[in-house]
Short mmCIF file of C-alpha atoms in Angstrom, two decimals:
data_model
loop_
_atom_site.label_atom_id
_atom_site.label_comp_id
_atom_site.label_asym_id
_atom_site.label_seq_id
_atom_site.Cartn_x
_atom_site.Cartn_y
_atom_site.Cartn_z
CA UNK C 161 -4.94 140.91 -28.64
CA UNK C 162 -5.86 139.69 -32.25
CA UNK C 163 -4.54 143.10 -33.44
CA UNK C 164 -0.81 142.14 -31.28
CA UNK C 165 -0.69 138.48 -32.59
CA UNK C 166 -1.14 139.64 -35.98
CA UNK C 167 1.60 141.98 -35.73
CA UNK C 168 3.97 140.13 -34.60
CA UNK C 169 3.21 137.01 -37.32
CA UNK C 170 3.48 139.88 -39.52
CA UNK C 171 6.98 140.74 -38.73
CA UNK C 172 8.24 137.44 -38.24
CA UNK C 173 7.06 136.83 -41.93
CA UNK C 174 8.73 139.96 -43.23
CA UNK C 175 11.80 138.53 -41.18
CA UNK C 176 11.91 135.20 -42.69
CA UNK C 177 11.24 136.69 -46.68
CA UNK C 178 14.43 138.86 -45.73
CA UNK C 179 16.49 135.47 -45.19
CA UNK C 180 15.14 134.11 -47.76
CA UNK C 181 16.02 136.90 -50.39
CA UNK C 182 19.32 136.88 -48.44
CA UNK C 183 19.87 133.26 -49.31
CA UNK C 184 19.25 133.52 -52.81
CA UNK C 185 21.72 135.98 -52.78
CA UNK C 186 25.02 134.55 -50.99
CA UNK C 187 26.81 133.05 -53.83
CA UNK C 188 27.63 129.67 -54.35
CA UNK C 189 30.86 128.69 -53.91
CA UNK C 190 32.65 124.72 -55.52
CA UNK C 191 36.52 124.57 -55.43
CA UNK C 192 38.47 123.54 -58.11
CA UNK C 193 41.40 121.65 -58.19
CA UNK C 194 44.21 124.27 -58.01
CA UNK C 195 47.37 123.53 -55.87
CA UNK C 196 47.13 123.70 -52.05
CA UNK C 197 48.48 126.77 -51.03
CA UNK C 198 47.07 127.22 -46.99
CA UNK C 199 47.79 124.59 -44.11
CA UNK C 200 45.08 124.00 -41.86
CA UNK C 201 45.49 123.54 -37.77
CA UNK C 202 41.77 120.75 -37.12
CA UNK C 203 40.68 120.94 -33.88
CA UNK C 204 38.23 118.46 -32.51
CA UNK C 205 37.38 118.48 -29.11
CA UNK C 206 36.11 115.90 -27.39
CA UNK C 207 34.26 113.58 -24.43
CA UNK C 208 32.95 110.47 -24.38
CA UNK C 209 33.59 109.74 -27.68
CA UNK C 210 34.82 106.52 -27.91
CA UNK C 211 32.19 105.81 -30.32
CA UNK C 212 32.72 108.31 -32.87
CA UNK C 213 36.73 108.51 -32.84
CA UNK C 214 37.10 105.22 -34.96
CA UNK C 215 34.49 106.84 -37.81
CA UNK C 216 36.54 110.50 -37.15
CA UNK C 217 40.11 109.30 -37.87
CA UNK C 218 38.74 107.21 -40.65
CA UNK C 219 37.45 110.29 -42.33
CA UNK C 220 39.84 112.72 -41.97
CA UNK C 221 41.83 110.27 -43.16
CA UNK C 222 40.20 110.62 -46.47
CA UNK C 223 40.84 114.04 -46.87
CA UNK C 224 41.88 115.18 -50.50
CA UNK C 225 44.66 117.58 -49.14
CA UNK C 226 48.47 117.23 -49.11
CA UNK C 227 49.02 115.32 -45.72
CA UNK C 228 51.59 117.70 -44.84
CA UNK C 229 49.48 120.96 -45.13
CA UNK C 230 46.85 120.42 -41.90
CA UNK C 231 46.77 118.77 -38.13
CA UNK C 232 45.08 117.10 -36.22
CA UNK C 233 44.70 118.39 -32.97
CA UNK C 234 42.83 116.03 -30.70
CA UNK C 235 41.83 117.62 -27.35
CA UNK C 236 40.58 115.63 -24.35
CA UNK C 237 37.70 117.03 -22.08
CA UNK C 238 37.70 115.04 -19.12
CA UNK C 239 36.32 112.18 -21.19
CA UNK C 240 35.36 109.37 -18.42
CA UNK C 241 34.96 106.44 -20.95
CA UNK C 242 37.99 105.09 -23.02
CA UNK C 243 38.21 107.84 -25.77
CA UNK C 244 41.43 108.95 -24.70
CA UNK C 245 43.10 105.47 -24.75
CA UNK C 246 41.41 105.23 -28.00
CA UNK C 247 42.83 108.13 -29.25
CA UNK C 248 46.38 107.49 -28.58
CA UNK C 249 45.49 103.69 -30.15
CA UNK C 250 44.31 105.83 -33.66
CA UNK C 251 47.21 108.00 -33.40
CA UNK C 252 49.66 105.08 -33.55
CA UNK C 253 47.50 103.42 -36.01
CA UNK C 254 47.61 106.33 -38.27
CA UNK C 255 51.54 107.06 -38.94
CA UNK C 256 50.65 109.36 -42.27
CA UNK C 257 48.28 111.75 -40.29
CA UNK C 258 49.86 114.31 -37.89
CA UNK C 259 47.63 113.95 -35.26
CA UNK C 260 48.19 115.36 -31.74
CA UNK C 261 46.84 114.79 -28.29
CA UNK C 262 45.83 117.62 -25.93
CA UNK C 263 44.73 117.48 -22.77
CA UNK C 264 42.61 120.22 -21.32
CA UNK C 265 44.26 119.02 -18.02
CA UNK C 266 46.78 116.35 -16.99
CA UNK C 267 45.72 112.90 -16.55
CA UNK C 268 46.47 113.84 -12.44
CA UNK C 269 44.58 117.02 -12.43
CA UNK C 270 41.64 115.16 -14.32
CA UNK C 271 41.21 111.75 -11.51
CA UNK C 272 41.35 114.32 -9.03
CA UNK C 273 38.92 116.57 -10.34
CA UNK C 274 36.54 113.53 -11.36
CA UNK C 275 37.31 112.12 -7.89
CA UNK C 276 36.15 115.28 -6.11
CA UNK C 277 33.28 115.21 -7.96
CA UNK C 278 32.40 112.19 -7.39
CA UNK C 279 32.63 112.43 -3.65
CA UNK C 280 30.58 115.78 -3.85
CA UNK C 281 28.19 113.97 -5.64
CA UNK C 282 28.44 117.20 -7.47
CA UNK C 283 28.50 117.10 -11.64
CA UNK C 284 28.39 120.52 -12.35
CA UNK C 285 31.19 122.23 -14.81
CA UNK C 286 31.12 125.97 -14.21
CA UNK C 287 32.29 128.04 -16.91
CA UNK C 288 33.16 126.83 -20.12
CA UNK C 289 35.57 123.69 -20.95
CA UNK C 290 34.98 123.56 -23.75
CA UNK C 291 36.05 127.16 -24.96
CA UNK C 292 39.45 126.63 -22.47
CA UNK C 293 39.89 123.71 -24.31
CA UNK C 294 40.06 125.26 -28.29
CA UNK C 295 42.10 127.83 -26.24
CA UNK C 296 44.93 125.31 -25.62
CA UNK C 297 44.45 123.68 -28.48
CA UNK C 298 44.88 127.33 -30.73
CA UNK C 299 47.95 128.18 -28.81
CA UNK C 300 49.68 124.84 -29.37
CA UNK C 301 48.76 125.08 -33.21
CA UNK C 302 51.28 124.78 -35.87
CA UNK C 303 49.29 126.36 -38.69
CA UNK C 304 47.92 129.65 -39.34
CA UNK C 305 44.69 128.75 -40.15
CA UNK C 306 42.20 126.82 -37.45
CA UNK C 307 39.26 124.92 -38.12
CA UNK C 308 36.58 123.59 -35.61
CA UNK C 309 34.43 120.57 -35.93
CA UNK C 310 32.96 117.75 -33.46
CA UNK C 311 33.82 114.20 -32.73
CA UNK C 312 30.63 112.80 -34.26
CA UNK C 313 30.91 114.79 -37.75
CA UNK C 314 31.90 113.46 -40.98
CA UNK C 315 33.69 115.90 -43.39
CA UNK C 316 33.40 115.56 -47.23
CA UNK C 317 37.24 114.37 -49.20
CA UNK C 318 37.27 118.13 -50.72
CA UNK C 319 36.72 120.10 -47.22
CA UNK C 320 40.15 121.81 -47.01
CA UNK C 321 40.59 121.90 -50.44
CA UNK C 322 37.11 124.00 -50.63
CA UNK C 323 38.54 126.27 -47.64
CA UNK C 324 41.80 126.84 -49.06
CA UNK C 325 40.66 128.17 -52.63
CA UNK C 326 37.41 130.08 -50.53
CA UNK C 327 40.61 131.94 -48.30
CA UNK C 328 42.48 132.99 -51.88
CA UNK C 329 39.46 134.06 -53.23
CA UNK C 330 38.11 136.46 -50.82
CA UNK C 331 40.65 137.07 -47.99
CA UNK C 332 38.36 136.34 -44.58
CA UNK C 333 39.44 136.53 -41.13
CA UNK C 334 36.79 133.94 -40.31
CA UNK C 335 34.28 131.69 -42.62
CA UNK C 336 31.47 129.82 -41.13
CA UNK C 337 30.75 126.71 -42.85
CA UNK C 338 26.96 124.36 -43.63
CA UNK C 339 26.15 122.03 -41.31
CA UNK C 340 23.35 119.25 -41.62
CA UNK C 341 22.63 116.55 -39.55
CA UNK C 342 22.37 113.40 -41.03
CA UNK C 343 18.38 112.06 -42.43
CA UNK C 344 16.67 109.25 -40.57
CA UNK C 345 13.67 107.27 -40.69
CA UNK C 346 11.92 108.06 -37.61
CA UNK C 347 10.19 111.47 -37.30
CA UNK C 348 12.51 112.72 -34.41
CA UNK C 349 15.31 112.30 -36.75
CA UNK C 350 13.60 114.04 -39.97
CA UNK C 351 11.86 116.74 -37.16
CA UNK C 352 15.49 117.32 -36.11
CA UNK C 353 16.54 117.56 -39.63
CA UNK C 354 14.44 120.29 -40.58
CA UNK C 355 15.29 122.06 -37.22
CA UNK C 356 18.85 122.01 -38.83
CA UNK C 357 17.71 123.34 -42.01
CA UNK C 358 15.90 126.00 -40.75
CA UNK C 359 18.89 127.33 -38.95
CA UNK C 360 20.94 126.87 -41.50
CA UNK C 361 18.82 129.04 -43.68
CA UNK C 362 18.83 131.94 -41.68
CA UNK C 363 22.09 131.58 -41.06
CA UNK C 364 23.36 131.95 -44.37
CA UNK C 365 19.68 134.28 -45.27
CA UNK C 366 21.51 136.72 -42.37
CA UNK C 367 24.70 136.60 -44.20
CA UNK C 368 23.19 137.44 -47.47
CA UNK C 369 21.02 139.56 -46.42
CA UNK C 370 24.16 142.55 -45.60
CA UNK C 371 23.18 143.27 -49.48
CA UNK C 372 19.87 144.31 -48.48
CA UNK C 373 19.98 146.22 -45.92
CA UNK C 374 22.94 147.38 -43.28
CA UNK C 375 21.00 146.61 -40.34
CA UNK C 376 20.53 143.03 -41.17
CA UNK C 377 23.73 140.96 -39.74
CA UNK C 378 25.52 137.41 -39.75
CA UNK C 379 23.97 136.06 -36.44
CA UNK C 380 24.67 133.00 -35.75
CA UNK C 381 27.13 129.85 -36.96
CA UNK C 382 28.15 126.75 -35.59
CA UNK C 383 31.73 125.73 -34.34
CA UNK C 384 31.30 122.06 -35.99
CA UNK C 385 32.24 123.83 -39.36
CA UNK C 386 34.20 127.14 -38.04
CA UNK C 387 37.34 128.19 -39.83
CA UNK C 388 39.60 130.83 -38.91
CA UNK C 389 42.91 133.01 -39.03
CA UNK C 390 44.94 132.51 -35.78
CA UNK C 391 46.03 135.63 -35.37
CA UNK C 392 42.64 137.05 -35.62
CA UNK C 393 41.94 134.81 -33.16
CA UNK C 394 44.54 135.98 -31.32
CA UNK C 395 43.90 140.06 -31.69
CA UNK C 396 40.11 139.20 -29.98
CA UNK C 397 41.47 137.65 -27.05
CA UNK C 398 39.90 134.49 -27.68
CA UNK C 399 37.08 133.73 -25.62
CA UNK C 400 37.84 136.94 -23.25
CA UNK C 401 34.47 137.77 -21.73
CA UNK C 402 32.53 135.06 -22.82
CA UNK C 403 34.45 132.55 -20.67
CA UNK C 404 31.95 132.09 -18.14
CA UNK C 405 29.05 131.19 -20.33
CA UNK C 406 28.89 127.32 -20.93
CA UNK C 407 27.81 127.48 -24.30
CA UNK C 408 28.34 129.85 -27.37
CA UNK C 409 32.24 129.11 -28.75
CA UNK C 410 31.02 129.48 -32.10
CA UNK C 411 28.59 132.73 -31.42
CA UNK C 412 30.31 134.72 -29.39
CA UNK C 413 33.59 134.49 -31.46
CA UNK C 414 31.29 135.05 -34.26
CA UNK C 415 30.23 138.74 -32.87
CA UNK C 416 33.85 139.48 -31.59
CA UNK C 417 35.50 138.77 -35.15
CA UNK C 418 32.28 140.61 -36.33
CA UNK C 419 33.07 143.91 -34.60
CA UNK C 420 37.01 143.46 -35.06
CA UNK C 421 36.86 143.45 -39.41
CA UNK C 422 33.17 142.79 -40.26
CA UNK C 423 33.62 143.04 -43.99
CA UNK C 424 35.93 139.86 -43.88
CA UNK C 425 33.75 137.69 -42.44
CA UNK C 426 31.99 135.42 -44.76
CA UNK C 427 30.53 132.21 -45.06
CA UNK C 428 31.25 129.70 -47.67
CA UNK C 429 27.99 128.10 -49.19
CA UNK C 430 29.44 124.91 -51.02
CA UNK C 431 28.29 121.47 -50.72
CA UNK C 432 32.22 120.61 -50.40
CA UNK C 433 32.74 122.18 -47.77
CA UNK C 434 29.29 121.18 -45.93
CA UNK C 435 29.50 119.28 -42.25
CA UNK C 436 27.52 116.25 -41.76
CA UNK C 437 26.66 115.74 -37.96
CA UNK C 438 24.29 112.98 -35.69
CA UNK C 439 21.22 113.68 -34.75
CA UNK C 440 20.03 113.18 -30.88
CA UNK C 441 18.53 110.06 -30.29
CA UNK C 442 15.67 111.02 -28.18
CA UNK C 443 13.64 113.42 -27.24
CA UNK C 444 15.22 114.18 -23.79
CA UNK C 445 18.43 114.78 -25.60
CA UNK C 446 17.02 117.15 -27.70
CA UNK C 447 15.50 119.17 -25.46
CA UNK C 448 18.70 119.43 -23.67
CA UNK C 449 21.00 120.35 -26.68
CA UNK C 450 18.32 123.06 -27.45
CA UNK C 451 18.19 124.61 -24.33
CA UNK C 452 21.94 124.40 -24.48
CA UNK C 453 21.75 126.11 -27.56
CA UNK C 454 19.09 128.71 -26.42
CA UNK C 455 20.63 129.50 -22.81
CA UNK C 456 23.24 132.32 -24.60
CA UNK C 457 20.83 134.07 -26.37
CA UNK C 458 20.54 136.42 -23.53
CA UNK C 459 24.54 136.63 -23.65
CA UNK C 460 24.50 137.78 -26.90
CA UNK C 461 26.14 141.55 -27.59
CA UNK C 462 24.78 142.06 -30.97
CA UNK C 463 21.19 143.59 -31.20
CA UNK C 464 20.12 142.17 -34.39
CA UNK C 465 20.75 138.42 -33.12
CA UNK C 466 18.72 139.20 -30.09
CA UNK C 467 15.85 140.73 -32.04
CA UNK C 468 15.65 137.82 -33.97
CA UNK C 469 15.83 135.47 -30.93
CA UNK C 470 13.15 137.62 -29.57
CA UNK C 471 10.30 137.45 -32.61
CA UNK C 472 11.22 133.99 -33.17
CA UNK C 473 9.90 133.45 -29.82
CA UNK C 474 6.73 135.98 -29.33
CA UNK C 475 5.62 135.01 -32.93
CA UNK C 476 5.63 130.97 -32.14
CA UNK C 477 3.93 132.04 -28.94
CA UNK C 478 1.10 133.79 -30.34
CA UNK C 479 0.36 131.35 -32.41
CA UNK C 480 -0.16 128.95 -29.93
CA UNK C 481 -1.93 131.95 -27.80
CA UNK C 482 -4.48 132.29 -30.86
CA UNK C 483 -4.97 128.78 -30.96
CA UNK C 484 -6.49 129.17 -27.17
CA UNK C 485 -8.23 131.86 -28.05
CA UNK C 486 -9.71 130.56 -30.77
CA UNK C 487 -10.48 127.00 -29.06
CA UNK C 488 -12.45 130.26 -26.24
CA UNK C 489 -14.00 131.97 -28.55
CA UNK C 490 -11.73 135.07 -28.31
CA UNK C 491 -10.47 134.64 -31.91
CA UNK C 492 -11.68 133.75 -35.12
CA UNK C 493 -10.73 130.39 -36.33
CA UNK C 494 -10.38 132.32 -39.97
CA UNK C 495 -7.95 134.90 -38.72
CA UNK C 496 -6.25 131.81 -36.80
CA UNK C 497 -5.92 129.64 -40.12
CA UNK C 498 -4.86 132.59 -41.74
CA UNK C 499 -2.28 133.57 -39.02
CA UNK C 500 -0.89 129.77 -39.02
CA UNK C 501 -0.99 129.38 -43.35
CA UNK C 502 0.95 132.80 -43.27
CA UNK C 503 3.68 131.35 -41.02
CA UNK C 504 4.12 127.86 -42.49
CA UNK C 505 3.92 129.06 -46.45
CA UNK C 506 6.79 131.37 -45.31
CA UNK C 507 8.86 128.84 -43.30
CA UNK C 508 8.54 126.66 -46.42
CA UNK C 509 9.78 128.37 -48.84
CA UNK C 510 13.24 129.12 -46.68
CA UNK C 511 13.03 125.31 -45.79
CA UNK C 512 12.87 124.11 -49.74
CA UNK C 513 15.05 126.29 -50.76
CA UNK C 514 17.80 125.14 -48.09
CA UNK C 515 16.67 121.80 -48.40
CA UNK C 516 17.62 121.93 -52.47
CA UNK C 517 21.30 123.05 -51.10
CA UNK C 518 21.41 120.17 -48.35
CA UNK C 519 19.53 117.76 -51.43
CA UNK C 520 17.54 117.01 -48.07
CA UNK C 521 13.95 117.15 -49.54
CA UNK C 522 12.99 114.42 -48.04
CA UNK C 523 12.57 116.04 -44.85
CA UNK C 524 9.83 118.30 -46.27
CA UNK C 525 6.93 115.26 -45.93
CA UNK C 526 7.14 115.82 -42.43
CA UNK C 527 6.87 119.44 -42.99
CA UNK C 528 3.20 119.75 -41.92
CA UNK C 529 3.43 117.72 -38.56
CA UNK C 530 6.56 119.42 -37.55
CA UNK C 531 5.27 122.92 -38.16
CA UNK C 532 2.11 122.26 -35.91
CA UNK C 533 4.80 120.88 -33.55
CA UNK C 534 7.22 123.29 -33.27
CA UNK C 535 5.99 126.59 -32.10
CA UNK C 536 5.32 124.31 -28.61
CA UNK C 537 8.57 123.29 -28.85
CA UNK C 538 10.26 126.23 -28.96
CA UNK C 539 8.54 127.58 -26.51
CA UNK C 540 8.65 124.91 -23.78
CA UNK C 541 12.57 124.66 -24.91
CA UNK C 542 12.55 128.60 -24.58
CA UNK C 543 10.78 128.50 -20.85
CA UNK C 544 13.43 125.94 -20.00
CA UNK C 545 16.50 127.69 -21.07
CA UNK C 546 15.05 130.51 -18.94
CA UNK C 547 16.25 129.25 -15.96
CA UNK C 548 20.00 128.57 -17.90
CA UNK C 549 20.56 124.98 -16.03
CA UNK C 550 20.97 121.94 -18.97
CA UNK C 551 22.81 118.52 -18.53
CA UNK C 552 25.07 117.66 -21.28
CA UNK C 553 27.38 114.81 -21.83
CA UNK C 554 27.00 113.67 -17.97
CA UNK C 555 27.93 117.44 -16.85
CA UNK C 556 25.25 119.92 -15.15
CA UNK C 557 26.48 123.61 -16.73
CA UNK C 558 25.00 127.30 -15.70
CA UNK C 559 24.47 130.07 -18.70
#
């Protein structure tokens, strides 16, 4: 068994030095300030967000980008607090921005969906609103061009601007943008922090590393920075075949753009164009955006995304395996220590180097606590999403 949980720490390792060489190599990326040539469709969908929506207007409002060269597409999902009466109140309050309202459903079709449920006692949202409601949303676009992001995410004044001059420069089909969530005092917050860190890493480490080797491949991104052409959009069918899973609008699009033009998908590394989102504010939460997060992995139709899922997983359970075993007698404490040095000397040096990107590094003093944490965590997290039920935002979904 020593001989097994060595192995796989082993690969894992080998794994993580591959994103990190891949980081190192995606090129930066800073726009300049060249005339606007694209126009941008924003899509922002949203539920029970009436906290947020005031901060969200009031950024995009900022945006350094000719006023009539993007949208604002607002879309509703069955929000059952105020946001949509809010939204029509920042609309009017906002005469300069084009900002439109869509409704997943009609008001009727929502009350009597809501009421039903209600009656049922019965929460549960099969399938995937969220992904039906980009779907409107793309179809009722003005603009070529569509980019995703969430109701509680702040964009910096030179996000399109960054886009635009990234789309003349390299001719995508789809570019995943950074995403960070924003620093905190407590420890959940900064543990959070360097979850999002870490994933950001190997995300952009798996788009990087194409230039070392052809079986390495972009894995994973995340809709609250997602842009993309509408057409190609279009020629995928959308969401086709990945409707029924709750989660994944960012992942599975991902693979399907992936296997339509590979070569022209890219991701832009470039503090401009970087997303800056809220962290959960508990524990509970967290687990339950994680599993969330975790339940598609199955789903997934690219191999290399489900290895990784896969030795992410054994390796942060043989750790904690050798740790019983060594706490029985079964394993040496020295081949434990060097096991667990192994795996958090590696994770480091992806984490500092993303962290220098994100100028984050103050999430590395809780580096130490959160990497004896977090193999349990993803485990527990990973034996939860197992059984692919989560709550999120008041809704009970199925994977």
């Amino acid at each position: 068994m020593t001989l097994v949980i060595s192995i796989l720490v082993g690969l894992y390792a080998l794994l993580i030095l591959v994103f990190t060489s891949g980081y190192r190599r995606l090129a930066g990326f800073e726009p300049d300030h060249s005339p606007a040539q694209h126009s941008f469709s924003i899509i922002i969908v949203f539920r029970n967000e009436a906290h947020n929506l005031d901060h969200l207007i009031g950024n995009l409002n900022k945006l350094d980008y000719p006023a009539d060269k993007f949208e604002i597409l607002l879309v509703d999902d069955e929000s059952e607090d105020d946001s949509l009466e809010l939204a029509r109140k920042l609309k009017a309050e906002h005469p300069d921005l084009d900002i439109s309202l869509v409704e997943s459903h009609s008001e009727l079709e929502n009350r009597s969906r809501l009421e039903n449920r209600r009656e049922m006692n019965d929460i549960s949202a099969p399938g995937s609103p969220k992904k039906e409601a980009i779907e409107k949303a793309v179809r009722q676009a003005k603009y070529d061009w569509i980019l995703t992001t969430d109701a509680d995410c702040s964009l910096k004044k030179e996000h399109l601007r960054a886009y635009d001059q990234f789309i003349r420069d390299h001719d995508p089909i789809l570019v995943a943008g950074p995403v960070i969530c924003t620093a905190g005092s407590s420890f959940l917050k900064r543990f959070q922090l360097l979850d999002f860190i870490s994933l950001q890493g190997s995300t952009m480490g798996s788009f990087g590393g194409i230039e070392i080797s052809s079986w390495i491949r972009p894995f994973m991104c995340n809709g609250a920075n997602l842009c993309y052409r509408k057409d190609a959009f279009s020629a995928v069918n959308g969401y086709e075949g990945s409707r029924h899973i709750a989660s994944g609008d960012d992942v599975f699009l991902l693979e399907k753009m992936m296997s339509n033009d590979a070569s022209r998908v890219r991701f832009i590394k470039s503090r401009a164009a970087t997303v800056e989102t809220l962290p959960q504010d508990s524990w509970g939460r967290l687990v339950e955006q994680r599993k969330r997060w975790a339940a598609k992995t199955s789903s997934y139709s690219d191999g290399f995304g489900k290895v990784v899922g896969l030795l992410v997983l054994l390796a942060n359970l043989s750790l904690i395996t050798g740790f019983g075993f060594a706490l029985g007698g079964l394993m040496s404490w020295n081949v434990f220590g060097l096991l667990f040095l192994i795996k958090i000397n590696v994770d480091f040096v992806l984490l500092y180097n993303t962290a220098l990107f994100f100028e984050k590094q103050e999430a590395l003093r809780s580096y130490l606590l959160s990497g004896l944490l977090y193999p349990f965590f993803t485990v527990f997290v990973a034996l939860l999403a197992i059984r692919g039920n989560y709550q999120w935002k008041g809704r009970s979904f199925e994977k």
